[in-house]
mmCIF file of C-alpha atoms in Angstrom:
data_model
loop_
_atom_site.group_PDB
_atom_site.id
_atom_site.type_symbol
_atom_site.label_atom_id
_atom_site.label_comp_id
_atom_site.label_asym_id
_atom_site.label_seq_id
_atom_site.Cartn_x
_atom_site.Cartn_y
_atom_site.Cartn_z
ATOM 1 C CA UNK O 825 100.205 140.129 107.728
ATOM 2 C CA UNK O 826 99.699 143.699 108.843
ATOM 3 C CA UNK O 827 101.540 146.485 107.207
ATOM 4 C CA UNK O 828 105.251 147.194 108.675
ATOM 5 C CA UNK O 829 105.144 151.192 109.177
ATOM 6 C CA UNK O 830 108.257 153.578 109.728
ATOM 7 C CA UNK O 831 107.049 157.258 110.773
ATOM 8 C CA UNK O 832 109.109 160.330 109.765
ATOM 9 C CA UNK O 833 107.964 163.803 111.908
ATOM 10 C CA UNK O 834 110.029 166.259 113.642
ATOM 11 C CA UNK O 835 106.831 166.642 115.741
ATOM 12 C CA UNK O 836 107.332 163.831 119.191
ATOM 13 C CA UNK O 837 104.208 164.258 119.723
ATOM 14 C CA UNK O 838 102.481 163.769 116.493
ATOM 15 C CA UNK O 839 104.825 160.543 116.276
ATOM 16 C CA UNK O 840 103.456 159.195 119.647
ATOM 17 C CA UNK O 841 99.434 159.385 118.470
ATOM 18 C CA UNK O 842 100.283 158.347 115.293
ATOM 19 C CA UNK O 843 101.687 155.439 116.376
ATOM 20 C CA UNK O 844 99.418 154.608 119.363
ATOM 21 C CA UNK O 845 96.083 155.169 116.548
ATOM 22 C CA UNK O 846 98.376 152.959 113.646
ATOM 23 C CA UNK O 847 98.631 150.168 116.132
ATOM 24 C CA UNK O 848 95.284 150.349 117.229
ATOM 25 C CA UNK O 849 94.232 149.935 113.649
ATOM 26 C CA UNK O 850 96.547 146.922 112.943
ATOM 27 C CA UNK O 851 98.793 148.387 111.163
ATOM 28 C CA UNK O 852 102.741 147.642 112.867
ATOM 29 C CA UNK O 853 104.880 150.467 113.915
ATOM 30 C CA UNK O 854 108.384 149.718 113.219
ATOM 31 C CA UNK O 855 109.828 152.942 113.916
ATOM 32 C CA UNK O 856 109.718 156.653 114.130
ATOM 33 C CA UNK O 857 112.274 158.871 112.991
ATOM 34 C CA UNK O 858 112.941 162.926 113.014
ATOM 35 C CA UNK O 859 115.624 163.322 110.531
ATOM 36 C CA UNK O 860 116.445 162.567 106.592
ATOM 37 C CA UNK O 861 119.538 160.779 108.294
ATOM 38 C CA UNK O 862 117.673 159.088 110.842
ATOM 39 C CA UNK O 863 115.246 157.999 108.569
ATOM 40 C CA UNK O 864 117.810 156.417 106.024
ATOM 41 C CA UNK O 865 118.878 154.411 108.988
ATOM 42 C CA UNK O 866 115.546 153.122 109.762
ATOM 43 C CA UNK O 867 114.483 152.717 106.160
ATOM 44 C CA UNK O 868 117.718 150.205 105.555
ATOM 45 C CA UNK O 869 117.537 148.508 108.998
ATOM 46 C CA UNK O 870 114.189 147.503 109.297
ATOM 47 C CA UNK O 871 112.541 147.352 105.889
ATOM 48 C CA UNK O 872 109.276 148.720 106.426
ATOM 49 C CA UNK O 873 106.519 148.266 103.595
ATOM 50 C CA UNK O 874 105.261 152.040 103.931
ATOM 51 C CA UNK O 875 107.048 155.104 105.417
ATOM 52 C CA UNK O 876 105.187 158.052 106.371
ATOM 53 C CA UNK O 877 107.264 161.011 106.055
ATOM 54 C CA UNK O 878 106.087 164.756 106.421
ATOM 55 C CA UNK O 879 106.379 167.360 104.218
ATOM 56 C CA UNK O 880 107.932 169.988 106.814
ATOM 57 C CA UNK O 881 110.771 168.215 108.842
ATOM 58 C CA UNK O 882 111.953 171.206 110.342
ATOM 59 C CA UNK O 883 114.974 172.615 108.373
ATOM 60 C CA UNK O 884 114.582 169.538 105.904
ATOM 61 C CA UNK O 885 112.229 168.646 103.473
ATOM 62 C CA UNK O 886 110.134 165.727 103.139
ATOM 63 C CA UNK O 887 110.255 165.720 99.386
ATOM 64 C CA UNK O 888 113.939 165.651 99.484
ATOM 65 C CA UNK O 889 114.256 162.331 101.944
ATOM 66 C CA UNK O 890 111.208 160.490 99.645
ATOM 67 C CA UNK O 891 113.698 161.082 96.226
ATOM 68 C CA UNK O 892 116.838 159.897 98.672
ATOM 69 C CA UNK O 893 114.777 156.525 99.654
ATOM 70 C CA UNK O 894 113.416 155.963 95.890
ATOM 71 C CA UNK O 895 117.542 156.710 94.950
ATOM 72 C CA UNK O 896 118.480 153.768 97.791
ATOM 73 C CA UNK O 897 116.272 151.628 96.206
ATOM 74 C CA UNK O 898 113.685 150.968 99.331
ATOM 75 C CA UNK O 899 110.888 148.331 98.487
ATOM 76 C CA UNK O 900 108.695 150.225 100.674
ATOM 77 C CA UNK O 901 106.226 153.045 99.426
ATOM 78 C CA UNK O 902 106.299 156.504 100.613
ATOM 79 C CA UNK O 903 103.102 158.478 101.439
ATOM 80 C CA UNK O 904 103.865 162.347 102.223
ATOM 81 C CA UNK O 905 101.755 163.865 105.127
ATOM 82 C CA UNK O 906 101.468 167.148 106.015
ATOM 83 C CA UNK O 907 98.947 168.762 107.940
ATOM 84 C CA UNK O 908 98.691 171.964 105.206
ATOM 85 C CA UNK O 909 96.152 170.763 102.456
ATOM 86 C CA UNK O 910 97.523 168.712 99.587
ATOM 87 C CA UNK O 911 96.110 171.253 97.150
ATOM 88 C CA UNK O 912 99.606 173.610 98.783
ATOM 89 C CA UNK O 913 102.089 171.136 97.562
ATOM 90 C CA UNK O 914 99.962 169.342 94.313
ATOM 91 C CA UNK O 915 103.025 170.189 91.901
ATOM 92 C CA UNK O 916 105.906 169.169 94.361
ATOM 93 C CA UNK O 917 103.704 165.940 95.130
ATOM 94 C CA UNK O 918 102.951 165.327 91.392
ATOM 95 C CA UNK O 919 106.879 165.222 90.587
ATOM 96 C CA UNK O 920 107.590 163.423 93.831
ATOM 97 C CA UNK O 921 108.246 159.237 93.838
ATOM 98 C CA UNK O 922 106.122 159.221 96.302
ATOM 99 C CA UNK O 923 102.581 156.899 96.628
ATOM 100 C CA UNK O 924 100.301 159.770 97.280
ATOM 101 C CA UNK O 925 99.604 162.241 100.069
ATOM 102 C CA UNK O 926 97.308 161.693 103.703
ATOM 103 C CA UNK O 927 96.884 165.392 105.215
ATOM 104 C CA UNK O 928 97.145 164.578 109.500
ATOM 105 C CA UNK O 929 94.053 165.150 109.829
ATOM 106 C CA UNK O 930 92.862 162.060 107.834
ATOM 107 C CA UNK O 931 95.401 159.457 108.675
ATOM 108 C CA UNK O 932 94.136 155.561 109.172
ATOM 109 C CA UNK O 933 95.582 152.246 108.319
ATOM 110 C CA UNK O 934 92.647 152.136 105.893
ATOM 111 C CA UNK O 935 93.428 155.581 104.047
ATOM 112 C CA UNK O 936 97.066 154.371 103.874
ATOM 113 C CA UNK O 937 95.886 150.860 102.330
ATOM 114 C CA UNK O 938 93.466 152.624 99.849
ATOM 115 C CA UNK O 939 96.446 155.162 98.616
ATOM 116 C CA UNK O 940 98.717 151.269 98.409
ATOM 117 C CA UNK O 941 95.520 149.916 96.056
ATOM 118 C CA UNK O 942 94.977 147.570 98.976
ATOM 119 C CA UNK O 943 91.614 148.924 99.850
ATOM 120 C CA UNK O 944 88.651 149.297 97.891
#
């Protein structure tokens, strides 16, 4: 059963390729989001098993939603993405709940599975 997949990017266009190369690579695209609050929504309606949530969402911060969806008690991992290198945010990652980190650049349904311990 592929992975169930909820994007979080203030950036449509980022959201639309990521989606479109997620697909591609099996992985299912339950929704896309711009917003903390949008992506609290999402998070509670559909479930998802990972959500991909960027560091910079415009006036927000992606650290802030990934402590608000480890508070509501989400089943699903969060992996923080960011197209600055992780090495800029190690500290903030280090003391976030989230999985790990996938800079843009590098982002694949297999680098998401191998951050989840589903890959070898």
């Amino acid at each position: 059963m592929p992975l169930r997949c909820l994007l979080v990017d203030d950036n449509d266009a980022f959201l639309e390729t990521a989606s479109l190369l997620l697909e591609r690579e099996g992985l299912t695209v339950v929704g896309v989001a711009s917003s903390i609050a949008e992506a609290l929504r999402q998070a509670r309606a559909l479930r998802p098993d990972v959500i991909l949530v960027d560091i910079g969402l415009g006036s927000e911060s992606g650290f802030t939603l990934a402590r608000l969806l480890a508070r509501d008690d989400q089943d699903a991992d969060v992996i923080l993405i960011s197209t600055a290198a992780e090495a800029d945010y190690a500290e903030l990652i280090a003391e976030s709940p989230a999985a790990g980190f996938l800079a843009k650049s590098e982002l694949s349904a297999w680098r998401i599975s191998r951050i989840l311990g589903h890959a070898s």
